[in-house]
Coordinates of C-alpha atoms in Angstrom, one line a residue:
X1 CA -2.5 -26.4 4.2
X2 CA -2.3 -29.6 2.2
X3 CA -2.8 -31.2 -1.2
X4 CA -4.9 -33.8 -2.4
X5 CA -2.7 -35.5 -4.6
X6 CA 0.7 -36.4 -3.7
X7 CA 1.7 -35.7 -7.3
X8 CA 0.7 -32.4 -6.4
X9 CA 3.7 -31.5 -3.7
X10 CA 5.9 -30.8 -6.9
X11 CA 4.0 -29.9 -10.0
X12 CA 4.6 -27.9 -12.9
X13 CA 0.8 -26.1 -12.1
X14 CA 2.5 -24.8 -9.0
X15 CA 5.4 -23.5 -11.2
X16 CA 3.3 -21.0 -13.2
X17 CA 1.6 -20.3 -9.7
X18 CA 4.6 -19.5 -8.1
X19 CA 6.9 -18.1 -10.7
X20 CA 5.8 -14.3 -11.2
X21 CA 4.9 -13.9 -7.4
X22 CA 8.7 -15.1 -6.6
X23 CA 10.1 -13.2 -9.7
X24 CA 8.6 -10.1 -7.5
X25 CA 10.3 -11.3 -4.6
X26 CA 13.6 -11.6 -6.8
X27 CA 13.4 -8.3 -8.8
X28 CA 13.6 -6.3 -5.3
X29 CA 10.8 -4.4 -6.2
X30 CA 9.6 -4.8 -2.8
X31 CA 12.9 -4.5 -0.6
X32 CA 10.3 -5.4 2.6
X33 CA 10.7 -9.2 1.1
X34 CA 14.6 -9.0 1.2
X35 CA 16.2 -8.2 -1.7
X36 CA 17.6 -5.3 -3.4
X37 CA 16.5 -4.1 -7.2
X38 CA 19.6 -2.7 -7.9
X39 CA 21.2 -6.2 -6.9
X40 CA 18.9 -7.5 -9.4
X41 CA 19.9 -5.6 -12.2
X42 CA 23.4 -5.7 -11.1
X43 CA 22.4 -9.9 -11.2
X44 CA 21.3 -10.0 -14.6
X45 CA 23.7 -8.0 -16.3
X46 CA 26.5 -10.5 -14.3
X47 CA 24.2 -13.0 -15.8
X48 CA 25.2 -11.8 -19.5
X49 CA 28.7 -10.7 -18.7
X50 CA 29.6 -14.5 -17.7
X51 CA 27.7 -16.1 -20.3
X52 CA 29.3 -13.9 -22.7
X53 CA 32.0 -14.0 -21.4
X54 CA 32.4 -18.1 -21.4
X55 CA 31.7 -18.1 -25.2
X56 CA 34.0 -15.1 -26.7
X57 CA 37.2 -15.8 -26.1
X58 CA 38.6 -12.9 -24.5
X59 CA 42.2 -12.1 -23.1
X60 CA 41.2 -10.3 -19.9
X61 CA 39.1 -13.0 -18.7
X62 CA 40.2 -15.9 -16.4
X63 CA 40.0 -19.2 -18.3
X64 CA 37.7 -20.8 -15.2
X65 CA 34.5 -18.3 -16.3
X66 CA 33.4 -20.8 -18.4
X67 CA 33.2 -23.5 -15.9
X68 CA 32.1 -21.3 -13.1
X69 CA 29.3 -20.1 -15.0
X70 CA 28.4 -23.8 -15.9
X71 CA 28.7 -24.8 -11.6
X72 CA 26.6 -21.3 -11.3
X73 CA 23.5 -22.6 -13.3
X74 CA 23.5 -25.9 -12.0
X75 CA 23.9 -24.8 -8.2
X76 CA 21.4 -21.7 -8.8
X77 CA 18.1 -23.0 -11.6
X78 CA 18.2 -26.2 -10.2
X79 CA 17.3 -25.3 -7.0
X80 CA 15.1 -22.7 -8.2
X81 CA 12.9 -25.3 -10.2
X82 CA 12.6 -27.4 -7.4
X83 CA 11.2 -24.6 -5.0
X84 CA 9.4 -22.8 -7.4
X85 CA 7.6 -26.6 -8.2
X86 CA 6.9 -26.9 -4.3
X87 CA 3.0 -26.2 -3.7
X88 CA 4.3 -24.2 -0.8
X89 CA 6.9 -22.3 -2.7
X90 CA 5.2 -18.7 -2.7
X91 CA 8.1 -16.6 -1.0
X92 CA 5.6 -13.8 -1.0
X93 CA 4.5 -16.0 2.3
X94 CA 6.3 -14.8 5.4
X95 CA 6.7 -18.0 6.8
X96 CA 8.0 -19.9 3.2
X97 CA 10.3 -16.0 2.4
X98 CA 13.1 -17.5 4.5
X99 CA 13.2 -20.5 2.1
X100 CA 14.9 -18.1 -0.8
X101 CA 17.6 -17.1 1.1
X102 CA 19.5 -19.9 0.5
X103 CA 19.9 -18.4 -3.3
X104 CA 21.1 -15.3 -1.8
X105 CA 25.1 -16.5 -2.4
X106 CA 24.2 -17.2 -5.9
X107 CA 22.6 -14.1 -6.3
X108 CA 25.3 -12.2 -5.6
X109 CA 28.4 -13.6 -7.5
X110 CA 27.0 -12.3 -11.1
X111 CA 26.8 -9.4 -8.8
X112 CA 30.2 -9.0 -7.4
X113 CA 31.0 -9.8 -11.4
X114 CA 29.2 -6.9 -13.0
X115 CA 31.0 -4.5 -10.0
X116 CA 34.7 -6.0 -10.6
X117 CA 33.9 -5.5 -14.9
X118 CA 33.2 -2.2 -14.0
X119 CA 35.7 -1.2 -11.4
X120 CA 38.5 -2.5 -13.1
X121 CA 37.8 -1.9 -16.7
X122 CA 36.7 2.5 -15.6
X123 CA 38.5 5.3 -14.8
X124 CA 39.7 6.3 -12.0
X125 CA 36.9 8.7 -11.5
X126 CA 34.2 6.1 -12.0
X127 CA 35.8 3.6 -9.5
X128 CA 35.4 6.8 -6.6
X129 CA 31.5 6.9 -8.2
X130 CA 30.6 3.6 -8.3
X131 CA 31.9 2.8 -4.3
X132 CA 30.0 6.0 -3.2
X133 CA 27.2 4.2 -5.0
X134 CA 27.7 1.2 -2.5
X135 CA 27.7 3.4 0.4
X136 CA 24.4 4.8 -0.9
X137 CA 22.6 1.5 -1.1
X138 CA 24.1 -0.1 1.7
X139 CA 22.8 3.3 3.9
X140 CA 19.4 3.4 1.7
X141 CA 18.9 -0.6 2.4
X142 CA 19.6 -0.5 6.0
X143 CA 16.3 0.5 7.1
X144 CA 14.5 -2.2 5.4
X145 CA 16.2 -4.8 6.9
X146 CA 16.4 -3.6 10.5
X147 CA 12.6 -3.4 10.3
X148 CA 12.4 -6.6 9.6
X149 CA 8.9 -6.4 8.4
X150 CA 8.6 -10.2 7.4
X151 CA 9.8 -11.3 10.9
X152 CA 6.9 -8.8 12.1
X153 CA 4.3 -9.7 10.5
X154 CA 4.4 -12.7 12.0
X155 CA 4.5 -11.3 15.8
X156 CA 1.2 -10.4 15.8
X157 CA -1.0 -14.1 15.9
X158 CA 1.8 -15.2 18.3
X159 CA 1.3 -11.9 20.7
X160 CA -2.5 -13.0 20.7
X161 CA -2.0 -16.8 21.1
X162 CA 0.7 -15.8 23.7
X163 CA -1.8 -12.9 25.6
X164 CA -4.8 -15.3 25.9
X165 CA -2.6 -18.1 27.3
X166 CA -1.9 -15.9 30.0
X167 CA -5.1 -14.5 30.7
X168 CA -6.9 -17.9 31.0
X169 CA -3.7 -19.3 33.1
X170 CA -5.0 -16.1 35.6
X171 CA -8.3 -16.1 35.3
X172 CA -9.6 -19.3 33.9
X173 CA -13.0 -18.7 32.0
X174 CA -13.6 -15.3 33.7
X175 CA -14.5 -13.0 31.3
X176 CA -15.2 -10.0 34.0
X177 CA -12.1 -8.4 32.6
X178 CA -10.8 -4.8 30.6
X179 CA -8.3 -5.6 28.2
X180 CA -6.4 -2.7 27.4
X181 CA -4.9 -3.0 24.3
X182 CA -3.5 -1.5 21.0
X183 CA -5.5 -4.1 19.0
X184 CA -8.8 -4.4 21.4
X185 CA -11.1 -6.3 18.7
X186 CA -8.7 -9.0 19.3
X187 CA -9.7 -9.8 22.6
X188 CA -14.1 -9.3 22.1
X189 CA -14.1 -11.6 19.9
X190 CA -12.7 -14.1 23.3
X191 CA -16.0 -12.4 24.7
X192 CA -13.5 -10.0 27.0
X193 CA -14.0 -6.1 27.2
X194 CA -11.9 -4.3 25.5
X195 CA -10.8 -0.9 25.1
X196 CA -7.7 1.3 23.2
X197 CA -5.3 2.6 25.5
X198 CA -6.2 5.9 23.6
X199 CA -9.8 5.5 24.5
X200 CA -9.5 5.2 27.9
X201 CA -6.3 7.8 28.6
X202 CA -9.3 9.9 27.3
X203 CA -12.5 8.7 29.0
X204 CA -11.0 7.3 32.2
X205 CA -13.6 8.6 34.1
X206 CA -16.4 6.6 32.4
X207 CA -14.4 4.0 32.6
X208 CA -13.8 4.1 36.3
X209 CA -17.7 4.7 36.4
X210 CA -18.2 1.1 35.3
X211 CA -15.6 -0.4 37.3
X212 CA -18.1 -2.6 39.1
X213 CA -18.3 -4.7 35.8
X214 CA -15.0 -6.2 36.1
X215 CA -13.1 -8.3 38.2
X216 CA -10.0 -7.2 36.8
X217 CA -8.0 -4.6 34.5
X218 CA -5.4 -5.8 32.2
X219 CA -2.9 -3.4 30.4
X220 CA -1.1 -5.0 27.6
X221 CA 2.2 -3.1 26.7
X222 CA 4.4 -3.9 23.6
X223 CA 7.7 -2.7 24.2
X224 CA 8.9 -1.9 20.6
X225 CA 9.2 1.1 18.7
X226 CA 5.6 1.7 18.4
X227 CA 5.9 2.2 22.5
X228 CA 4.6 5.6 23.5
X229 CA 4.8 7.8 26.6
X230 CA 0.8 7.4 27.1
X231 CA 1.1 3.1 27.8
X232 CA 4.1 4.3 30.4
X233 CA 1.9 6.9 32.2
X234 CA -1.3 4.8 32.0
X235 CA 0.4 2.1 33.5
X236 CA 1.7 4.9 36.5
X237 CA -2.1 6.1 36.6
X238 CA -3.6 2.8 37.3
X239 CA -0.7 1.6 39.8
X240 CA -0.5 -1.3 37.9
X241 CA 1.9 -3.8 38.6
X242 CA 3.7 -6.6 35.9
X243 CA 1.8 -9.7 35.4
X244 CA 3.5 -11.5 33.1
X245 CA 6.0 -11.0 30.5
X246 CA 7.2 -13.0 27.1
X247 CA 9.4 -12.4 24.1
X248 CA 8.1 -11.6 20.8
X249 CA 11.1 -11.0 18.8
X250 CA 14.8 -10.4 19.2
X251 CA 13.9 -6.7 20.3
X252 CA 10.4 -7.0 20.9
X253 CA 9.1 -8.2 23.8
X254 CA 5.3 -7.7 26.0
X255 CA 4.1 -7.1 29.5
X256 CA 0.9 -7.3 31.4
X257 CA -0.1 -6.0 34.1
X258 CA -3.1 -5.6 36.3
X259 CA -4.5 -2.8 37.7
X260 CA -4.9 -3.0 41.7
X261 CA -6.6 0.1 42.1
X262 CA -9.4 0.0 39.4

């Protein structure tokens, strides 16, 4: 991806491209991109607490608001113009989404604000409420980040770049091989044959038939949570042994192996 114009790296045309798909990202409506709507609202309403905060003059406020508020905007919509200006500023992008986190601190000081307003100026009842609220998001939240669906999404055009390295570092430009595989189409279009692991656990036999086709069997096996009991007992059907294997992700990793018996 490039741009024509070097003028065009920074623009104000890829502000107003950018801004309401990042404003998405922001608003949390999407926790899959990383942030939290409730720390959103929580965000804006620190956002009018300090500003408001800084102008009436107010006995129970610190006298440094008003100039952390002023160090807040600087440090947090200054940044924010210049990425939202970047032609490649779309966090919606997986590979650009990690660029944002950088606001995350700033994000969450008007935050942390809004919670220590509310703690401190409530009732003792609503202080017990408001941390079992915490509890609540940190234990709704969780999920979303352990999936790490961003990171993921990613995994897949490496898996194939990664698979097909192999394959021709094993067997050059043969193409008298079954791939096995959980996305098959993947591997015909590299003018292999290939099959789902749940079409052939249930027409082995026709398989096996046609045998005489192929050189070689290749099972590819993901181990992730999407890892079944069928991919193990295939793998002890076919006596196949370990080929190769490489690391996807931090707990995802893939093996192949070829079938001696096929």
């Amino acid at each position: 991806v490039g741009v024509s114009n070097l003028f065009h790296t920074f623009s104000v045309s890829n502000m107003a491209s950018n801004y309401p798909k990042n404003l998405f990202v922001l608003s949390g409506l999407d926790p899959n991109f990383g942030f939290s709507i409730i720390v959103a609202m929580l965000f804006v309403s620190g956002i009018y607490f300090m500003l408001r905060d800084s102008i009436v003059k107010n006995a129970t406020v610190k006298s440094g608001t008003k100039r952390f508020f002023g160090l807040m905007v600087v440090g947090y919509f200054l940044p924010v113009l210049i990425l939202f200006s970047f032609y490649l500023g779309d966090m919606t992008i997986a590979t650009q989404n990690r660029f944002v986190l950088f606001l995350l601190p700033l994000l969450i000081w008007p935050t942390v604000y809004t919670l220590s307003r509310l703690y401190f100026f409530s009732g003792h009842a609503f202080k017990y409420e408001i941390s079992v609220f915490l509890v609540f998001h940190f234990i709704y939240f969780l999920p979303y980040g352990g999936e790490q669906y961003l990171a993921n999404s990613l995994l897949l055009p490496y898996e194939y770049e990664k698979t097909i390295c192999v394959l021709k570092n094993n067997y050059g430009n043969n193409k008298r091989i079954l791939v096995i595989a959980d996305n098959p189409s993947l591997y015909l279009i590299q003018k292999y044959s290939a099959v789902s692991i749940q079409y052939i656990n249930a027409h082995m036999a026709e398989v096996k038939k046609m045998s005489a086709q192929y050189d070689h069997l290749v099972i590819l096996d993901r181990h992730d949570a999407g890892r079944t009991a069928s991919h193990i007992s295939l793998i002890k059907k076919l006596d196949a042994t370990a080929l190769k294997t490489f690391k996807l992700g931090p707990n995802t990793r893939m093996t192949l192996y070829e079938s001696a018996d096929f």
